[in-house]
């Protein structure tokens, strides 16, 4: 089976070439007509106004072209269709305005890791409004619609980082609902998944600040008593490249800046500003950054 | 002749009260056009603010709440409140003149439909000062448009405004259809109708089929929001996708409602400025009917990403491809009309040629959206924004400008300036390509629609800046047109009855026409009665 993005890319090249040929033909005829039949070159216009054979020809020619395009499309559709051969299932759930990824019970957020050369079935769900999961270099988009599960087949051969974006308008922070997909070798992926499955180990002052404030109402950190579900799971947040669905990098300084005023970076997001002392902020930021 | 020409020659003269109580189709046409121009300006200002916000990454000119309101109201305005009245206004003014009738079939109903349309638009805009404009998109998808996620009054104003506006549009469509079917001059058979009238007739039936679906959807959304209903609420057994089906059952024919009349306009302009009859009249007319029927069978191509089953996917892909065929027929026929002609490149013709050139681009990208795998990459991205603006600005608006330059002399008795007209055309041409062409590759690179900002690391900044620059070029272009209109109204060259050496009945009466439209009607024995009168030795065969 071909990677969906590759199959779509090939089809795009073929359809694009046909479209460019038609474009050149039609615009060329138009420019020719304007140039050839300008007032200074014609004294009396012709009077013909019909040619049934010609009309039928230019009704049939587009129909035939489209038939060819349709047949080519059928082949591509087979390549991008739902995975019946899936070796890995990931449940992706859209939230206003972040992503939850569930690997059969191991939950993470906003950064999805996938093994290369593996057919993956992404189950798409939403807990609130419509979203759409889209990583252009991996394939087409599929909507997340509350009340139903959609499926998207993913397969890539190249390791790397692939950026995506929620593609269905979902409210004020639709723009800052980015996806980061890390495609890696099977071994790296297995190691990553094992890490994600383990509980958090870091502790210290920051852990105390986290546990004794409203953070726990919305966020979970496995291995602690924090079990909130409204916001992203933070068990290994420091191991992700970004926070807040792609708004800021995940270093301690950025985490601190985010905690001081989330609305400055993602106006409209549900993350409130939690009043903390400078010392608590420092401790909390370094604690979250150390959750790898 | 007074310095400011009367829009229509009326014995009592124009007065505010006269405009309020008029039932004359020409005056109502002018009112519609005025409404369309005003709302087009508002929708344009909204788009300029959005383009300014998107000119650079991470900009903070507007906050996301305001941005969402801007793109929602821009969409509602351009799709429903501005361009429909513009087109209906031209139809109102021109259809009776082109078929040799003294007025529309139901003059009082005509006034009612205009005032309903206007009140609906005012209700939508009133939301800006009544607690916030609608912010769930012009497509207003639930659950986002449900009260749980859109608690403000904006969506309610959207519902009420569009329901009232839609009622006006539906009534207007009945009026135009009846007028065309029953009030034609003796000898003006259906097979001799001017093509603008033909396409207005098809458009009227499209409105009658599509707008009630929107009205029904709006009622359901209203029940959900205000009466505790659950039509679209998945937490109580409702189905969010039901709205999408209902909305696009309206929404796709709406695109043709906006395009067909403009196609009708260029179908009048191109033959006159080529000095030739239209090539393949029957095919041009029949292809409009084909587009009309097909337009009701393509709606789910807006929904390929929602998880349709294989049968639905293939069905809507085929129907969406099919609609390209009658559209292509029109393009070929317009070009064939020019071939062998004597082309006078005056402003109306420049815009008509521009319409064809730009509409071809929108048409080709449209076909790519029927190809499901490509659509899955491009839907809900800037690629679609680029596509639809090539259809509706490159297409419809250039067509409307062709019609405006062509019929302005009939409506006012004055010609528009050719020099300003050429400036208007070329700035519009450059501006629209700068604005809308880069959208195609930005969309393919990953820029989704309706984003209030974007990160710098996306690399989308430079092309967005180009688009914004293009949008301001377009604004200058529109200002040139406004200047041209104002200057011509004050002292443009006198047009006379038939300034373009045209073919159809409206050019046989005075400019502007008298209240009763015609003092005498030429006998109609072909599609070009005025040509026949001017060239009795080479009359068209019937």
mmCIF file with all atom_site columns, N, CA and C in Angstrom, chain A residues 88-144:
data_model
loop_
_atom_site.group_PDB
_atom_site.id
_atom_site.type_symbol
_atom_site.label_atom_id
_atom_site.label_alt_id
_atom_site.label_comp_id
_atom_site.label_asym_id
_atom_site.label_entity_id
_atom_site.label_seq_id
_atom_site.pdbx_PDB_ins_code
_atom_site.Cartn_x
_atom_site.Cartn_y
_atom_site.Cartn_z
_atom_site.occupancy
_atom_site.B_iso_or_equiv
_atom_site.pdbx_formal_charge
_atom_site.auth_seq_id
_atom_site.auth_comp_id
_atom_site.auth_asym_id
_atom_site.auth_atom_id
_atom_site.pdbx_PDB_model_num
ATOM 1   N N  . UNK A 1 88  ? -1.695  -0.485 13.961 1.00 0.00 ? 88  UNK A N  1
ATOM 2   C CA . UNK A 1 88  ? -1.711  0.369  15.156 1.00 0.00 ? 88  UNK A CA 1
ATOM 3   C C  . UNK A 1 88  ? -2.964  1.231  15.097 1.00 0.00 ? 88  UNK A C  1
ATOM 4   N N  . UNK A 1 89  ? -3.633  1.324  16.231 1.00 0.00 ? 89  UNK A N  1
ATOM 5   C CA . UNK A 1 89  ? -4.814  2.172  16.318 1.00 0.00 ? 89  UNK A CA 1
ATOM 6   C C  . UNK A 1 89  ? -4.552  3.304  17.294 1.00 0.00 ? 89  UNK A C  1
ATOM 7   N N  . UNK A 1 90  ? -4.865  4.504  16.903 1.00 0.00 ? 90  UNK A N  1
ATOM 8   C CA . UNK A 1 90  ? -4.732  5.649  17.803 1.00 0.00 ? 90  UNK A CA 1
ATOM 9   C C  . UNK A 1 90  ? -6.081  6.366  17.824 1.00 0.00 ? 90  UNK A C  1
ATOM 10  N N  . UNK A 1 91  ? -6.563  6.668  19.020 1.00 0.00 ? 91  UNK A N  1
ATOM 11  C CA . UNK A 1 91  ? -7.786  7.453  19.107 1.00 0.00 ? 91  UNK A CA 1
ATOM 12  C C  . UNK A 1 91  ? -7.388  8.919  19.260 1.00 0.00 ? 91  UNK A C  1
ATOM 13  N N  . UNK A 1 92  ? -7.777  9.737  18.286 1.00 0.00 ? 92  UNK A N  1
ATOM 14  C CA . UNK A 1 92  ? -7.499  11.172 18.369 1.00 0.00 ? 92  UNK A CA 1
ATOM 15  C C  . UNK A 1 92  ? -8.802  11.893 18.674 1.00 0.00 ? 92  UNK A C  1
ATOM 16  N N  . UNK A 1 93  ? -8.789  12.705 19.715 1.00 0.00 ? 93  UNK A N  1
ATOM 17  C CA . UNK A 1 93  ? -9.999  13.408 20.114 1.00 0.00 ? 93  UNK A CA 1
ATOM 18  C C  . UNK A 1 93  ? -9.757  14.908 20.063 1.00 0.00 ? 93  UNK A C  1
ATOM 19  N N  . UNK A 1 94  ? -10.654 15.618 19.389 1.00 0.00 ? 94  UNK A N  1
ATOM 20  C CA . UNK A 1 94  ? -10.544 17.069 19.315 1.00 0.00 ? 94  UNK A CA 1
ATOM 21  C C  . UNK A 1 94  ? -11.210 17.727 20.508 1.00 0.00 ? 94  UNK A C  1
ATOM 22  N N  . UNK A 1 95  ? -10.525 18.705 21.054 1.00 0.00 ? 95  UNK A N  1
ATOM 23  C CA . UNK A 1 95  ? -11.071 19.534 22.126 1.00 0.00 ? 95  UNK A CA 1
ATOM 24  C C  . UNK A 1 95  ? -10.885 20.979 21.693 1.00 0.00 ? 95  UNK A C  1
ATOM 25  N N  . UNK A 1 96  ? -11.703 21.896 22.207 1.00 0.00 ? 96  UNK A N  1
ATOM 26  C CA . UNK A 1 96  ? -11.434 23.317 21.999 1.00 0.00 ? 96  UNK A CA 1
ATOM 27  C C  . UNK A 1 96  ? -10.243 23.675 22.885 1.00 0.00 ? 96  UNK A C  1
ATOM 28  N N  . UNK A 1 97  ? -9.054  23.942 22.564 1.00 0.00 ? 97  UNK A N  1
ATOM 29  C CA . UNK A 1 97  ? -8.423  23.942 21.290 1.00 0.00 ? 97  UNK A CA 1
ATOM 30  C C  . UNK A 1 97  ? -7.116  23.192 21.438 1.00 0.00 ? 97  UNK A C  1
ATOM 31  N N  . UNK A 1 98  ? -7.256  21.857 21.575 1.00 0.00 ? 98  UNK A N  1
ATOM 32  C CA . UNK A 1 98  ? -6.095  20.984 21.688 1.00 0.00 ? 98  UNK A CA 1
ATOM 33  C C  . UNK A 1 98  ? -6.486  19.576 21.294 1.00 0.00 ? 98  UNK A C  1
ATOM 34  N N  . UNK A 1 99  ? -5.487  18.724 21.136 1.00 0.00 ? 99  UNK A N  1
ATOM 35  C CA . UNK A 1 99  ? -5.707  17.365 20.669 1.00 0.00 ? 99  UNK A CA 1
ATOM 36  C C  . UNK A 1 99  ? -5.344  16.372 21.752 1.00 0.00 ? 99  UNK A C  1
ATOM 37  N N  . UNK A 1 100 ? -6.145  15.339 21.878 1.00 0.00 ? 100 UNK A N  1
ATOM 38  C CA . UNK A 1 100 ? -5.827  14.256 22.799 1.00 0.00 ? 100 UNK A CA 1
ATOM 39  C C  . UNK A 1 100 ? -5.552  13.015 21.960 1.00 0.00 ? 100 UNK A C  1
ATOM 40  N N  . UNK A 1 101 ? -4.442  12.327 22.281 1.00 0.00 ? 101 UNK A N  1
ATOM 41  C CA . UNK A 1 101 ? -4.102  11.103 21.555 1.00 0.00 ? 101 UNK A CA 1
ATOM 42  C C  . UNK A 1 101 ? -4.042  9.945  22.530 1.00 0.00 ? 101 UNK A C  1
ATOM 43  N N  . UNK A 1 102 ? -4.785  8.910  22.220 1.00 0.00 ? 102 UNK A N  1
ATOM 44  C CA . UNK A 1 102 ? -4.928  7.779  23.148 1.00 0.00 ? 102 UNK A CA 1
ATOM 45  C C  . UNK A 1 102 ? -4.447  6.508  22.449 1.00 0.00 ? 102 UNK A C  1
ATOM 46  N N  . UNK A 1 103 ? -3.313  5.988  22.950 1.00 0.00 ? 103 UNK A N  1
ATOM 47  C CA . UNK A 1 103 ? -2.748  4.744  22.417 1.00 0.00 ? 103 UNK A CA 1
ATOM 48  C C  . UNK A 1 103 ? -3.210  3.602  23.319 1.00 0.00 ? 103 UNK A C  1
ATOM 49  N N  . UNK A 1 104 ? -4.419  3.117  23.095 1.00 0.00 ? 104 UNK A N  1
ATOM 50  C CA . UNK A 1 104 ? -4.995  2.030  23.907 1.00 0.00 ? 104 UNK A CA 1
ATOM 51  C C  . UNK A 1 104 ? -4.765  2.247  25.398 1.00 0.00 ? 104 UNK A C  1
ATOM 52  N N  . UNK A 1 105 ? -5.118  3.417  25.873 1.00 0.00 ? 105 UNK A N  1
ATOM 53  C CA . UNK A 1 105 ? -5.023  3.682  27.301 1.00 0.00 ? 105 UNK A CA 1
ATOM 54  C C  . UNK A 1 105 ? -3.875  4.587  27.695 1.00 0.00 ? 105 UNK A C  1
ATOM 55  N N  . UNK A 1 106 ? -2.872  4.701  26.847 1.00 0.00 ? 106 UNK A N  1
ATOM 56  C CA . UNK A 1 106 ? -1.768  5.614  27.131 1.00 0.00 ? 106 UNK A CA 1
ATOM 57  C C  . UNK A 1 106 ? -2.098  6.946  26.464 1.00 0.00 ? 106 UNK A C  1
ATOM 58  N N  . UNK A 1 107 ? -2.277  7.982  27.301 1.00 0.00 ? 107 UNK A N  1
ATOM 59  C CA . UNK A 1 107 ? -2.829  9.231  26.787 1.00 0.00 ? 107 UNK A CA 1
ATOM 60  C C  . UNK A 1 107 ? -1.758  10.306 26.744 1.00 0.00 ? 107 UNK A C  1
ATOM 61  N N  . UNK A 1 108 ? -1.744  11.044 25.639 1.00 0.00 ? 108 UNK A N  1
ATOM 62  C CA . UNK A 1 108 ? -0.876  12.214 25.544 1.00 0.00 ? 108 UNK A CA 1
ATOM 63  C C  . UNK A 1 108 ? -1.618  13.292 24.765 1.00 0.00 ? 108 UNK A C  1
ATOM 64  N N  . UNK A 1 109 ? -0.960  14.421 24.562 1.00 0.00 ? 109 UNK A N  1
ATOM 65  C CA . UNK A 1 109 ? -1.673  15.537 23.938 1.00 0.00 ? 109 UNK A CA 1
ATOM 66  C C  . UNK A 1 109 ? -0.796  16.274 22.946 1.00 0.00 ? 109 UNK A C  1
ATOM 67  N N  . UNK A 1 110 ? -1.433  16.722 21.855 1.00 0.00 ? 110 UNK A N  1
ATOM 68  C CA . UNK A 1 110 ? -0.880  17.689 20.902 1.00 0.00 ? 110 UNK A CA 1
ATOM 69  C C  . UNK A 1 110 ? 0.315   17.202 20.082 1.00 0.00 ? 110 UNK A C  1
ATOM 70  N N  . UNK A 1 111 ? 1.074   16.259 20.579 1.00 0.00 ? 111 UNK A N  1
ATOM 71  C CA . UNK A 1 111 ? 2.197   15.736 19.817 1.00 0.00 ? 111 UNK A CA 1
ATOM 72  C C  . UNK A 1 111 ? 1.974   14.243 19.650 1.00 0.00 ? 111 UNK A C  1
ATOM 73  N N  . UNK A 1 112 ? 1.813   13.828 18.398 1.00 0.00 ? 112 UNK A N  1
ATOM 74  C CA . UNK A 1 112 ? 1.512   12.430 18.132 1.00 0.00 ? 112 UNK A CA 1
ATOM 75  C C  . UNK A 1 112 ? 2.750   11.755 17.560 1.00 0.00 ? 112 UNK A C  1
ATOM 76  N N  . UNK A 1 113 ? 3.142   10.647 18.154 1.00 0.00 ? 113 UNK A N  1
ATOM 77  C CA . UNK A 1 113 ? 4.254   9.886  17.584 1.00 0.00 ? 113 UNK A CA 1
ATOM 78  C C  . UNK A 1 113 ? 3.705   8.702  16.818 1.00 0.00 ? 113 UNK A C  1
ATOM 79  N N  . UNK A 1 114 ? 4.326   8.428  15.671 1.00 0.00 ? 114 UNK A N  1
ATOM 80  C CA . UNK A 1 114 ? 3.912   7.252  14.890 1.00 0.00 ? 114 UNK A CA 1
ATOM 81  C C  . UNK A 1 114 ? 5.150   6.522  14.395 1.00 0.00 ? 114 UNK A C  1
ATOM 82  N N  . UNK A 1 115 ? 5.062   5.209  14.289 1.00 0.00 ? 115 UNK A N  1
ATOM 83  C CA . UNK A 1 115 ? 6.159   4.464  13.685 1.00 0.00 ? 115 UNK A CA 1
ATOM 84  C C  . UNK A 1 115 ? 6.068   4.538  12.166 1.00 0.00 ? 115 UNK A C  1
ATOM 85  N N  . UNK A 1 116 ? 7.227   4.571  11.497 1.00 0.00 ? 116 UNK A N  1
ATOM 86  C CA . UNK A 1 116 ? 7.214   4.575  10.032 1.00 0.00 ? 116 UNK A CA 1
ATOM 87  C C  . UNK A 1 116 ? 6.907   3.162  9.518  1.00 0.00 ? 116 UNK A C  1
ATOM 88  N N  . UNK A 1 117 ? 6.558   3.087  8.250  1.00 0.00 ? 117 UNK A N  1
ATOM 89  C CA . UNK A 1 117 ? 6.287   1.800  7.580  1.00 0.00 ? 117 UNK A CA 1
ATOM 90  C C  . UNK A 1 117 ? 5.207   0.984  8.275  1.00 0.00 ? 117 UNK A C  1
ATOM 91  N N  . UNK A 1 118 ? 4.295   1.665  8.931  1.00 0.00 ? 118 UNK A N  1
ATOM 92  C CA . UNK A 1 118 ? 3.251   0.968  9.676  1.00 0.00 ? 118 UNK A CA 1
ATOM 93  C C  . UNK A 1 118 ? 1.904   1.574  9.290  1.00 0.00 ? 118 UNK A C  1
ATOM 94  N N  . UNK A 1 119 ? 0.979   0.732  8.885  1.00 0.00 ? 119 UNK A N  1
ATOM 95  C CA . UNK A 1 119 ? -0.355  1.244  8.569  1.00 0.00 ? 119 UNK A CA 1
ATOM 96  C C  . UNK A 1 119 ? -1.078  1.559  9.881  1.00 0.00 ? 119 UNK A C  1
ATOM 97  N N  . UNK A 1 120 ? -1.557  2.776  9.967  1.00 0.00 ? 120 UNK A N  1
ATOM 98  C CA . UNK A 1 120 ? -2.164  3.233  11.214 1.00 0.00 ? 120 UNK A CA 1
ATOM 99  C C  . UNK A 1 120 ? -3.606  3.636  10.940 1.00 0.00 ? 120 UNK A C  1
ATOM 100 N N  . UNK A 1 121 ? -4.479  3.249  11.844 1.00 0.00 ? 121 UNK A N  1
ATOM 101 C CA . UNK A 1 121 ? -5.876  3.672  11.773 1.00 0.00 ? 121 UNK A CA 1
ATOM 102 C C  . UNK A 1 121 ? -6.100  4.685  12.883 1.00 0.00 ? 121 UNK A C  1
ATOM 103 N N  . UNK A 1 122 ? -6.389  5.930  12.485 1.00 0.00 ? 122 UNK A N  1
ATOM 104 C CA . UNK A 1 122 ? -6.676  6.944  13.492 1.00 0.00 ? 122 UNK A CA 1
ATOM 105 C C  . UNK A 1 122 ? -8.187  7.015  13.637 1.00 0.00 ? 122 UNK A C  1
ATOM 106 N N  . UNK A 1 123 ? -8.674  6.784  14.838 1.00 0.00 ? 123 UNK A N  1
ATOM 107 C CA . UNK A 1 123 ? -10.104 6.964  15.126 1.00 0.00 ? 123 UNK A CA 1
ATOM 108 C C  . UNK A 1 123 ? -10.297 8.401  15.555 1.00 0.00 ? 123 UNK A C  1
ATOM 109 N N  . UNK A 1 124 ? -11.179 9.100  14.869 1.00 0.00 ? 124 UNK A N  1
ATOM 110 C CA . UNK A 1 124 ? -11.320 10.538 15.118 1.00 0.00 ? 124 UNK A CA 1
ATOM 111 C C  . UNK A 1 124 ? -12.620 10.815 15.857 1.00 0.00 ? 124 UNK A C  1
ATOM 112 N N  . UNK A 1 125 ? -12.509 11.506 16.971 1.00 0.00 ? 125 UNK A N  1
ATOM 113 C CA . UNK A 1 125 ? -13.682 11.825 17.775 1.00 0.00 ? 125 UNK A CA 1
ATOM 114 C C  . UNK A 1 125 ? -13.599 13.282 18.217 1.00 0.00 ? 125 UNK A C  1
ATOM 115 N N  . UNK A 1 126 ? -14.706 13.791 18.714 1.00 0.00 ? 126 UNK A N  1
ATOM 116 C CA . UNK A 1 126 ? -14.701 15.145 19.278 1.00 0.00 ? 126 UNK A CA 1
ATOM 117 C C  . UNK A 1 126 ? -15.557 15.160 20.528 1.00 0.00 ? 126 UNK A C  1
ATOM 118 N N  . UNK A 1 127 ? -15.151 15.958 21.504 1.00 0.00 ? 127 UNK A N  1
ATOM 119 C CA . UNK A 1 127 ? -15.970 16.072 22.713 1.00 0.00 ? 127 UNK A CA 1
ATOM 120 C C  . UNK A 1 127 ? -16.815 17.338 22.710 1.00 0.00 ? 127 UNK A C  1
ATOM 121 N N  . UNK A 1 128 ? -16.598 18.232 21.747 1.00 0.00 ? 128 UNK A N  1
ATOM 122 C CA . UNK A 1 128 ? -17.375 19.480 21.819 1.00 0.00 ? 128 UNK A CA 1
ATOM 123 C C  . UNK A 1 128 ? -17.954 19.871 20.450 1.00 0.00 ? 128 UNK A C  1
ATOM 124 N N  . UNK A 1 129 ? -17.137 20.499 19.594 1.00 0.00 ? 129 UNK A N  1
ATOM 125 C CA . UNK A 1 129 ? -17.637 20.964 18.295 1.00 0.00 ? 129 UNK A CA 1
ATOM 126 C C  . UNK A 1 129 ? -16.894 20.209 17.199 1.00 0.00 ? 129 UNK A C  1
ATOM 127 N N  . UNK A 1 130 ? -17.184 20.544 15.942 1.00 0.00 ? 130 UNK A N  1
ATOM 128 C CA . UNK A 1 130 ? -16.475 19.893 14.841 1.00 0.00 ? 130 UNK A CA 1
ATOM 129 C C  . UNK A 1 130 ? -15.029 20.392 14.774 1.00 0.00 ? 130 UNK A C  1
ATOM 130 N N  . UNK A 1 131 ? -14.125 19.462 14.588 1.00 0.00 ? 131 UNK A N  1
ATOM 131 C CA . UNK A 1 131 ? -12.742 19.800 14.280 1.00 0.00 ? 131 UNK A CA 1
ATOM 132 C C  . UNK A 1 131 ? -12.364 19.004 13.030 1.00 0.00 ? 131 UNK A C  1
ATOM 133 N N  . UNK A 1 132 ? -11.154 19.228 12.529 1.00 0.00 ? 132 UNK A N  1
ATOM 134 C CA . UNK A 1 132 ? -10.707 18.406 11.412 1.00 0.00 ? 132 UNK A CA 1
ATOM 135 C C  . UNK A 1 132 ? -9.214  18.144 11.557 1.00 0.00 ? 132 UNK A C  1
ATOM 136 N N  . UNK A 1 133 ? -8.871  16.877 11.499 1.00 0.00 ? 133 UNK A N  1
ATOM 137 C CA . UNK A 1 133 ? -7.481  16.455 11.690 1.00 0.00 ? 133 UNK A CA 1
ATOM 138 C C  . UNK A 1 133 ? -6.765  16.504 10.359 1.00 0.00 ? 133 UNK A C  1
ATOM 139 N N  . UNK A 1 134 ? -5.701  17.301 10.281 1.00 0.00 ? 134 UNK A N  1
ATOM 140 C CA . UNK A 1 134 ? -5.044  17.467 8.988  1.00 0.00 ? 134 UNK A CA 1
ATOM 141 C C  . UNK A 1 134 ? -3.551  17.700 9.144  1.00 0.00 ? 134 UNK A C  1
ATOM 142 N N  . UNK A 1 135 ? -2.777  16.781 8.613  1.00 0.00 ? 135 UNK A N  1
ATOM 143 C CA . UNK A 1 135 ? -1.326  16.944 8.518  1.00 0.00 ? 135 UNK A CA 1
ATOM 144 C C  . UNK A 1 135 ? -1.004  16.782 7.029  1.00 0.00 ? 135 UNK A C  1
ATOM 145 N N  . UNK A 1 136 ? -0.863  17.901 6.298  1.00 0.00 ? 136 UNK A N  1
ATOM 146 C CA . UNK A 1 136 ? -0.832  17.845 4.835  1.00 0.00 ? 136 UNK A CA 1
ATOM 147 C C  . UNK A 1 136 ? 0.179   16.849 4.276  1.00 0.00 ? 136 UNK A C  1
ATOM 148 N N  . UNK A 1 137 ? 1.360   16.770 4.879  1.00 0.00 ? 137 UNK A N  1
ATOM 149 C CA . UNK A 1 137 ? 2.377   15.894 4.294  1.00 0.00 ? 137 UNK A CA 1
ATOM 150 C C  . UNK A 1 137 ? 2.112   14.420 4.583  1.00 0.00 ? 137 UNK A C  1
ATOM 151 N N  . UNK A 1 138 ? 1.129   14.138 5.404  1.00 0.00 ? 138 UNK A N  1
ATOM 152 C CA . UNK A 1 138 ? 0.791   12.733 5.677  1.00 0.00 ? 138 UNK A CA 1
ATOM 153 C C  . UNK A 1 138 ? -0.466  12.300 4.943  1.00 0.00 ? 138 UNK A C  1
ATOM 154 N N  . UNK A 1 139 ? -1.271  13.248 4.489  1.00 0.00 ? 139 UNK A N  1
ATOM 155 C CA . UNK A 1 139 ? -2.477  12.867 3.761  1.00 0.00 ? 139 UNK A CA 1
ATOM 156 C C  . UNK A 1 139 ? -3.593  13.874 3.928  1.00 0.00 ? 139 UNK A C  1
ATOM 157 N N  . UNK A 1 140 ? -4.768  13.497 3.404  1.00 0.00 ? 140 UNK A N  1
ATOM 158 C CA . UNK A 1 140 ? -5.918  14.394 3.451  1.00 0.00 ? 140 UNK A CA 1
ATOM 159 C C  . UNK A 1 140 ? -6.469  14.531 4.848  1.00 0.00 ? 140 UNK A C  1
ATOM 160 N N  . UNK A 1 141 ? -7.458  15.398 4.967  1.00 0.00 ? 141 UNK A N  1
ATOM 161 C CA . UNK A 1 141 ? -8.024  15.649 6.290  1.00 0.00 ? 141 UNK A CA 1
ATOM 162 C C  . UNK A 1 141 ? -9.319  14.862 6.485  1.00 0.00 ? 141 UNK A C  1
ATOM 163 N N  . UNK A 1 142 ? -9.643  14.610 7.725  1.00 0.00 ? 142 UNK A N  1
ATOM 164 C CA . UNK A 1 142 ? -10.929 14.010 8.052  1.00 0.00 ? 142 UNK A CA 1
ATOM 165 C C  . UNK A 1 142 ? -11.481 14.730 9.275  1.00 0.00 ? 142 UNK A C  1
ATOM 166 N N  . UNK A 1 143 ? -12.773 15.011 9.223  1.00 0.00 ? 143 UNK A N  1
ATOM 167 C CA . UNK A 1 143 ? -13.391 15.785 10.292 1.00 0.00 ? 143 UNK A CA 1
ATOM 168 C C  . UNK A 1 143 ? -13.594 14.960 11.551 1.00 0.00 ? 143 UNK A C  1
ATOM 169 N N  . UNK A 1 144 ? -13.564 15.659 12.667 1.00 0.00 ? 144 UNK A N  1
ATOM 170 C CA . UNK A 1 144 ? -13.939 15.069 13.953 1.00 0.00 ? 144 UNK A CA 1
ATOM 171 C C  . UNK A 1 144 ? -15.298 15.665 14.295 1.00 0.00 ? 144 UNK A C  1
#
